[in-house]
Short mmCIF file of C-alpha atoms in Angstrom, two decimals:
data_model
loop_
_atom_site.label_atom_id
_atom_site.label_comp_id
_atom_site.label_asym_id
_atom_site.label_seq_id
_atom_site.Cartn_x
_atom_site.Cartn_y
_atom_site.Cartn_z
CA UNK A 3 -3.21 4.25 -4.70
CA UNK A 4 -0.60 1.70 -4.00
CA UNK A 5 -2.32 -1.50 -2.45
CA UNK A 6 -0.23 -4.19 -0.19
CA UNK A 7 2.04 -5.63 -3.32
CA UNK A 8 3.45 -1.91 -4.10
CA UNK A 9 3.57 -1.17 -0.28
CA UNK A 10 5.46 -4.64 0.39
CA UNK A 11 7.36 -4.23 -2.81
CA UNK A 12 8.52 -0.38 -1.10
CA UNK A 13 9.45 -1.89 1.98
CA UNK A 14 11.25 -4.80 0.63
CA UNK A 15 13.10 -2.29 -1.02
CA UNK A 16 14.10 -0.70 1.77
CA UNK A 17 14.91 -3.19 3.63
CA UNK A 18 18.09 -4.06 1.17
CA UNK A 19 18.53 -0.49 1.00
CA UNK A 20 18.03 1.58 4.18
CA UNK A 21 18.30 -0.76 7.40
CA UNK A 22 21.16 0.33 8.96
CA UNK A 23 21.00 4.08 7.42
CA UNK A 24 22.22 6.49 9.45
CA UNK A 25 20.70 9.67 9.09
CA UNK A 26 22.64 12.80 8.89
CA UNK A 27 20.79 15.47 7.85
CA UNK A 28 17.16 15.56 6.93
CA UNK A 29 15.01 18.05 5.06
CA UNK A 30 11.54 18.68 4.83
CA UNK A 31 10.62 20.69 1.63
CA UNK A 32 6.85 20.38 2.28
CA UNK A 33 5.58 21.25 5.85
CA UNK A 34 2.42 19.14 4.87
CA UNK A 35 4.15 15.44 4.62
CA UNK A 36 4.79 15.49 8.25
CA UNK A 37 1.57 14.62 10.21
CA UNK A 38 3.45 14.25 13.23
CA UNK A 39 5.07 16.19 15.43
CA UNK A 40 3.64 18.70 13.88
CA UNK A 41 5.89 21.04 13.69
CA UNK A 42 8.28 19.93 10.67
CA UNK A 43 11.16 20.87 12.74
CA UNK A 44 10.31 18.63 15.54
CA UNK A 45 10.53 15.78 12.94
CA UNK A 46 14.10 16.68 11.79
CA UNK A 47 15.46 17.10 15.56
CA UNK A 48 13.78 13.12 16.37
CA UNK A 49 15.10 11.56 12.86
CA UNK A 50 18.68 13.34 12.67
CA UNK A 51 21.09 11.04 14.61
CA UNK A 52 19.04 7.97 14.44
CA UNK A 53 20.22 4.86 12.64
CA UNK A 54 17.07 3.18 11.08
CA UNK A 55 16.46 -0.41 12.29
CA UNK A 56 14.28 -3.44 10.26
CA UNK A 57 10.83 -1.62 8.47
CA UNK A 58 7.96 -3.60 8.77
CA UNK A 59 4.48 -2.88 7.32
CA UNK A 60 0.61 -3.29 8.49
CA UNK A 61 -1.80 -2.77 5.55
CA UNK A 62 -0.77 0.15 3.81
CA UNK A 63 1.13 1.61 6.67
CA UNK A 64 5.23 1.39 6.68
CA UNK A 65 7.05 1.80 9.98
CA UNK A 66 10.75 1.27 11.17
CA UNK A 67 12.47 1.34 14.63
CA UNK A 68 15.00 3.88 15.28
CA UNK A 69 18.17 3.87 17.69
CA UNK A 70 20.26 6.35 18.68
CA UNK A 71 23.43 5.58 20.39
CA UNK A 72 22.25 2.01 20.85
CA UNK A 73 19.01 3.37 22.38
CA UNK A 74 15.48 3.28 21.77
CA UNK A 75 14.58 6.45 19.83
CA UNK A 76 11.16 5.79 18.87
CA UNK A 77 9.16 4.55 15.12
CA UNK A 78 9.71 6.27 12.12
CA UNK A 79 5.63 5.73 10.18
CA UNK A 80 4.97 6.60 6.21
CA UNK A 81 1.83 6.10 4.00
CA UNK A 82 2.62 6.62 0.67
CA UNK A 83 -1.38 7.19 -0.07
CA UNK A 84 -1.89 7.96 -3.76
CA UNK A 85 1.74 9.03 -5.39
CA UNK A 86 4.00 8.90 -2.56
CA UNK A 87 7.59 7.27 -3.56
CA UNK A 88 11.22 6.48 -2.11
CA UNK A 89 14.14 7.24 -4.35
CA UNK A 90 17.42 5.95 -3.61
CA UNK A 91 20.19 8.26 -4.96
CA UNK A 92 23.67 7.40 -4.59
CA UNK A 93 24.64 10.98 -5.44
CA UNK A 94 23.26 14.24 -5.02
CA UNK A 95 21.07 15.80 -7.17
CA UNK A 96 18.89 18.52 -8.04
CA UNK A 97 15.07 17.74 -6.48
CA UNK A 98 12.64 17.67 -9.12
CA UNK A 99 9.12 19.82 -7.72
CA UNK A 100 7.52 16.95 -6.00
CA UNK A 101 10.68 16.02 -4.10
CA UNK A 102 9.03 16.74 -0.25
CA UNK A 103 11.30 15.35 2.10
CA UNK A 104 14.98 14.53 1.99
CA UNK A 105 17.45 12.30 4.26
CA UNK A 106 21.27 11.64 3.93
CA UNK A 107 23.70 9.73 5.66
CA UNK A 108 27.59 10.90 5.98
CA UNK A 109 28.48 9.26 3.08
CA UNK A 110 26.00 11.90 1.14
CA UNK A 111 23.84 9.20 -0.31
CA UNK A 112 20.27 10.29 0.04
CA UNK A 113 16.60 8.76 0.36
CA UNK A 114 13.90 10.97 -0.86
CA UNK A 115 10.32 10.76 -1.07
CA UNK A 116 8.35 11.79 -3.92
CA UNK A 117 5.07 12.82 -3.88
CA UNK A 118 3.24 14.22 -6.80
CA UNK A 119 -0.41 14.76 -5.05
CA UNK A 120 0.92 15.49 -1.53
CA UNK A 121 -1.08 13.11 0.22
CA UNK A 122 1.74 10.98 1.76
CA UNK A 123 2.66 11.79 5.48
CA UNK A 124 5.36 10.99 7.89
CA UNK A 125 5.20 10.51 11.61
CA UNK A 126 7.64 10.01 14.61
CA UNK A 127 6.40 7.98 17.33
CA UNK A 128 8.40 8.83 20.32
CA UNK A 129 10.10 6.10 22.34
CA UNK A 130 7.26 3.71 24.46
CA UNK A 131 4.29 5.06 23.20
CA UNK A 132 2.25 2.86 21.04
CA UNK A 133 2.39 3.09 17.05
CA UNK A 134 -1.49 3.46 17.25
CA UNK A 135 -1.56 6.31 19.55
CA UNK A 136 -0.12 8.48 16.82
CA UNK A 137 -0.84 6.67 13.34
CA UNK A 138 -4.84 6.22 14.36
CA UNK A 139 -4.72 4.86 11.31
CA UNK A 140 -3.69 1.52 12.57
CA UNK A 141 -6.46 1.07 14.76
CA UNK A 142 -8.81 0.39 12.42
CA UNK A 143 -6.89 -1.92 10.00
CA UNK A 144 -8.61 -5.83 9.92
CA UNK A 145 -6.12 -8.51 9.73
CA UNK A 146 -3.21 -9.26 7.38
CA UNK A 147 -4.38 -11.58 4.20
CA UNK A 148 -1.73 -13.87 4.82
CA UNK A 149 -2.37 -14.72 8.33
CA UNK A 150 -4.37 -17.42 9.80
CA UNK A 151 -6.99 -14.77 11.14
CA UNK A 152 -7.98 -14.19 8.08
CA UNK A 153 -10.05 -17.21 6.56
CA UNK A 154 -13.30 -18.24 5.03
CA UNK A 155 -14.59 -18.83 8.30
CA UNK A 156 -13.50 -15.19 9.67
CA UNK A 157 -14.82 -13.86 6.71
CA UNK A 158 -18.60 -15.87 6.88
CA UNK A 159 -18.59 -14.39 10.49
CA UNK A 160 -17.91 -10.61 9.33
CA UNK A 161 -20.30 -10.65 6.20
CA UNK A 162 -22.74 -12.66 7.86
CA UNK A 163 -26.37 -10.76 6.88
CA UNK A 164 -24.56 -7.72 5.18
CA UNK A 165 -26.24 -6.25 1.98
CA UNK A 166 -23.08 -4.52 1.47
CA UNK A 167 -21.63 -5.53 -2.33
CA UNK A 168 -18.59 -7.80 -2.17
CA UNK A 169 -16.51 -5.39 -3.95
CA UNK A 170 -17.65 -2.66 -1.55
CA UNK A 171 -16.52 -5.17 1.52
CA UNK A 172 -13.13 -6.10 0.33
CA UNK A 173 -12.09 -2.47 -0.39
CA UNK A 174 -12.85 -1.85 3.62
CA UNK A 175 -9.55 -1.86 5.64
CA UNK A 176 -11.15 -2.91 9.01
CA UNK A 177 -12.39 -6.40 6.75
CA UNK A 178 -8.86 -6.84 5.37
CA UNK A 179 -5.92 -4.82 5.78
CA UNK A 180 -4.05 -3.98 2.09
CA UNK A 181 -6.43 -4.26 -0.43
CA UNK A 182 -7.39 -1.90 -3.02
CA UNK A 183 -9.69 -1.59 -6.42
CA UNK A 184 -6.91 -3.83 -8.62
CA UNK A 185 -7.05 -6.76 -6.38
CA UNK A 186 -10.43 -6.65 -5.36
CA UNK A 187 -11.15 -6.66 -9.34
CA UNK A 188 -8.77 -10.20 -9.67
CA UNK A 189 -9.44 -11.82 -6.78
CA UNK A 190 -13.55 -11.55 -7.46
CA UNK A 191 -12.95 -12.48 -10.80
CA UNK A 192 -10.53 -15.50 -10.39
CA UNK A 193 -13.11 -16.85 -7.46
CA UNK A 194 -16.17 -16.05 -10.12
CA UNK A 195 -18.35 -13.64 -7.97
CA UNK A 196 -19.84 -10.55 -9.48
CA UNK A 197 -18.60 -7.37 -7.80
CA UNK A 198 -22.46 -6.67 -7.19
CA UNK A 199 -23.44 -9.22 -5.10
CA UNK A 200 -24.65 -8.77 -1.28
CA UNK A 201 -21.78 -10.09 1.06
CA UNK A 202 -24.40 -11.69 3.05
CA UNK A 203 -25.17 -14.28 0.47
CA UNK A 204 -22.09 -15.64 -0.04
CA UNK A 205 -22.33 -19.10 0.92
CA UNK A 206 -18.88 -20.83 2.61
CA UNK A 207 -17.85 -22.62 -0.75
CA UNK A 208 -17.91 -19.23 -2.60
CA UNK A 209 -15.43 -17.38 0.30
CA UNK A 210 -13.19 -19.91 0.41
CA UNK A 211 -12.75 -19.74 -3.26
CA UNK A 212 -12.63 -15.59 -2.66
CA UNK A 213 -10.13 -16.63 -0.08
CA UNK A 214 -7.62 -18.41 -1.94
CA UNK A 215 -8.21 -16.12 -5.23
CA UNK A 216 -7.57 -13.41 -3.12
CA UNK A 217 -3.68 -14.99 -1.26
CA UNK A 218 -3.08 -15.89 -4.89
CA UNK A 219 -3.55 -12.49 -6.39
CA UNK A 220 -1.51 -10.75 -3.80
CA UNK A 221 1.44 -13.44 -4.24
CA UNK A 222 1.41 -13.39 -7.27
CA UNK A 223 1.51 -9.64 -7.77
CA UNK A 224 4.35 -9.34 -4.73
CA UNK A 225 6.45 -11.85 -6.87
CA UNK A 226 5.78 -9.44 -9.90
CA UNK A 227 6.94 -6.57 -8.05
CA UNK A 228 3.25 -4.75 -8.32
CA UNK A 229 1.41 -2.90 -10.81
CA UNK A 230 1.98 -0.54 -13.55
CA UNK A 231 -1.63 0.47 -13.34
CA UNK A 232 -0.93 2.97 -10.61
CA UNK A 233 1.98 5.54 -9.76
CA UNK A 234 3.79 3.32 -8.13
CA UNK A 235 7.79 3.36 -8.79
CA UNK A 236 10.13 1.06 -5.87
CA UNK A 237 13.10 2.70 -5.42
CA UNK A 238 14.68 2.86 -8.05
CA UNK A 239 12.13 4.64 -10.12
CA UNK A 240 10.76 1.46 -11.63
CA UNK A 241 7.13 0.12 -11.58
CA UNK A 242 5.84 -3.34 -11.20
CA UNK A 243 4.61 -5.60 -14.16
CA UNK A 244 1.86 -7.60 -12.30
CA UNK A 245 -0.49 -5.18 -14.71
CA UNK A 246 0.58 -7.25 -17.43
CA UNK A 247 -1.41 -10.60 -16.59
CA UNK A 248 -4.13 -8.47 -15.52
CA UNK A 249 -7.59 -10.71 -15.46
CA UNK A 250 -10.28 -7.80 -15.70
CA UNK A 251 -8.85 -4.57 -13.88
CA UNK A 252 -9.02 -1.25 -16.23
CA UNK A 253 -10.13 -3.97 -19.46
CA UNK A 254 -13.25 -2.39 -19.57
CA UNK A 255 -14.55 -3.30 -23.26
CA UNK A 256 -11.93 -5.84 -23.78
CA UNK A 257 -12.81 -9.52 -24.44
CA UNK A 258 -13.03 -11.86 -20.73
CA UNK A 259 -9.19 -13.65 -21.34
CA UNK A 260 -10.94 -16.86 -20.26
CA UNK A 261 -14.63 -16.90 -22.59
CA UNK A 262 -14.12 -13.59 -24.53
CA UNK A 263 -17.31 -12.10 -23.26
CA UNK A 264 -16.41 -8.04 -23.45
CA UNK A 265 -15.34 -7.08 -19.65
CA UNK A 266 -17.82 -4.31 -18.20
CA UNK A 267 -16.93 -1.47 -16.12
CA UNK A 268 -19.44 -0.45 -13.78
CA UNK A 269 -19.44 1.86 -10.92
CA UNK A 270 -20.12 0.47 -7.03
CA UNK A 271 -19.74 3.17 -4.31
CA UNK A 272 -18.03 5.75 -6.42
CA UNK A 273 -15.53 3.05 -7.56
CA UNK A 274 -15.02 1.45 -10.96
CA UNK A 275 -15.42 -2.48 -10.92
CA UNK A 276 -14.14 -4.46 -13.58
CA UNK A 277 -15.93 -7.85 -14.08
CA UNK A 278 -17.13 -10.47 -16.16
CA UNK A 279 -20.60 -10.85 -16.98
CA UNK A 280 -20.19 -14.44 -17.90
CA UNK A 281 -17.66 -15.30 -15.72
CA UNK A 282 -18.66 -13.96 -12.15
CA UNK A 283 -22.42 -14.33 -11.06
#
C-alpha cells in the first residue's frame, strides 16, 4: 500500500497538474470506487462543473476544494489504498480494465484513476460539512510526522507501559498518521531497535533516535519520489526509486549493508518485519 512518500509524491503531482482543472465530464466505470454519495451518479452531478482548487493530504487521505462559479462546492476525498493511481493523459485513449473512474476538462485532456485491486474510493463532501463527517477515516488519524506534535516526548506519553511491539505501534494510524511496513522497517533499523521490542520499554534516548530516523526516512524517500517496492506509479506512470537505498525492507537473507549480518524476516501481527539481528536490539 502506498505510505505518506507515494501519497505526497501523488499529490505533489497533482498539484502541478490538476489545480485549476476544470471538470467537464466525469465517468465512473466502477460503481464501487465511489464511497460517497453513494449513488455513483450523485458523484458525477457534484464533480461536473467544478474547477478543482489546491489538494492537500492528511496521512494517507488526499482531498481538494472545489468551486463552482466562484462558489464553495464542497471537498473532493481519494485513498488510493493498495493499487489505486492517477494518470495524466493529454489525449484520449482507450481505458485499459482497471481504468475505474474518468474526468476531462474542455480541452479533452483527462485524469484517470487506476486501480488494479479496487480498493481505492472517492468521496464528495458537500459544501460546510466537515471532511470527517464523511471520510471517518480522518478521525482516527494521529498527527503528521513532520509536525511539532509529534516528538519523542508525545511519543514516551503514548507508549508509556504498552507491551505492544514497536513495529506493531508505528504501523497504527491513530500513533502516527502515514506510515506503513517500508518505513517502519528503515526508520527501526536506522534508530537500532528490534521490531520486537515492547513500546513500553523504550527509554527517551531510544525514541528520539526513532524520531529523527523516522523524519529522515520519510524525507528522504519524498525527495526520492517513493518506492518501487509497492504499486505505486505518480502520474505519469512512473514509480519512485527510494527502494534502491533500501536499509532492510524486503532484504530478507541479504547481508545487514552496515555489518553484513544476513537480514531476517520475521512475522509481527500478520506483517513481515525486516531487521537486523546485530544491528537493532
Amino acid at each position: 500500500m502506498p505510505e505518506l512518500p507515494e501519497v505526497e509524491t501523488v499529490r505533489r503531482g497533482l498539484e502541478r497538474q490538476v489545480t485549476g482543472f476544470s471538470i467537464k465530464r466525469v465517468e465512473v466505470l466502477r460503481a464501487r470506487a465511489i464511497a460517497a454519495p453513494p449513488d455513483p451518479a450523485g458523484f458525477r452531478a457534484a464533480l461536473e462543473g467544478c474547477t478543482v482548487e489546491a489538494w492537500q493530504r492528511r496521512g494517507k487521505y488526499l482531498m481538494a476544494p472545489l468551486s463552482r462559479g466562484g462558489e464553495d462546492a464542497g471537498h473532493w476525498g481519494v485513498h488510493l489504498r493498495m493499487t489505486g493511481q492517477f494518470l495524466w493523459l493529454g489525449e484520449t485513449m482507450e481505458p485499459c480494465r482497471h481504468t475505474r473512474v474518468r474526468f476531462w476538462n474542455s480541452a479533452g485532456q483527462e485524469l484517470r484513476f487506476v486501480d488494479t485491486r479496487s480498493f481505492g474510493e472517492m468521496w464528495w463532501v458537500p459544501p460546510g460539512q466537515p471532511l470527517d463527517s464523511v471520510i471517518t477515516g480522518l478521525k482516527r488519524l494521529g498527527p503528521e510526522p513532520f509536525t511539532t506534535t509529534f516528538s519523542p516526548a508525545y511519543l514516551q506519553a503514548k507508549l508509556a507501559g504498552s507491551s505492544r511491539p514497536i513495529k506493531n505501534a508505528l504501523l497504527d494510524q491513530a500513533l502516527v498518521a502515514g506510515v506503513g511496513n517500508i518505513y517502519a522497517d528503515e526508520s527501526l533499523f536506522l534508530s537500532g531497535i528490534a521490531p520486537q521490542t515492547p513500546s513500553g520499554r523504550l527509554d527517551v534516548g531510544r525514541l528520539e533516535r526513532l524520531h529523527r530516523a523516522l523524519v529522515d526516512v520519510l524525507t528522504t524517500s519524498i525527495g526520492a519520489g517513493g518506492t518501487t517496492f509497492s504499486d505505486f506509479r505518480d502520474l505519469t506512470g512512473t514509480n519512485g526509486n527510494y527502494g534502491n537505498a533500501a536499509w532492510v525492507y524486503r532484504r530478507g537473507g541479504e547481508p545487514c549493508r552496515s555489518c553484513g549480518t544476513l537480514i531476517r524476516r520475521d512475522k509481527l501481527g500478520g506483517r513481515s518485519s525486516h531487521w537486523c539481528p546485530s544491528c537493532q536490539s
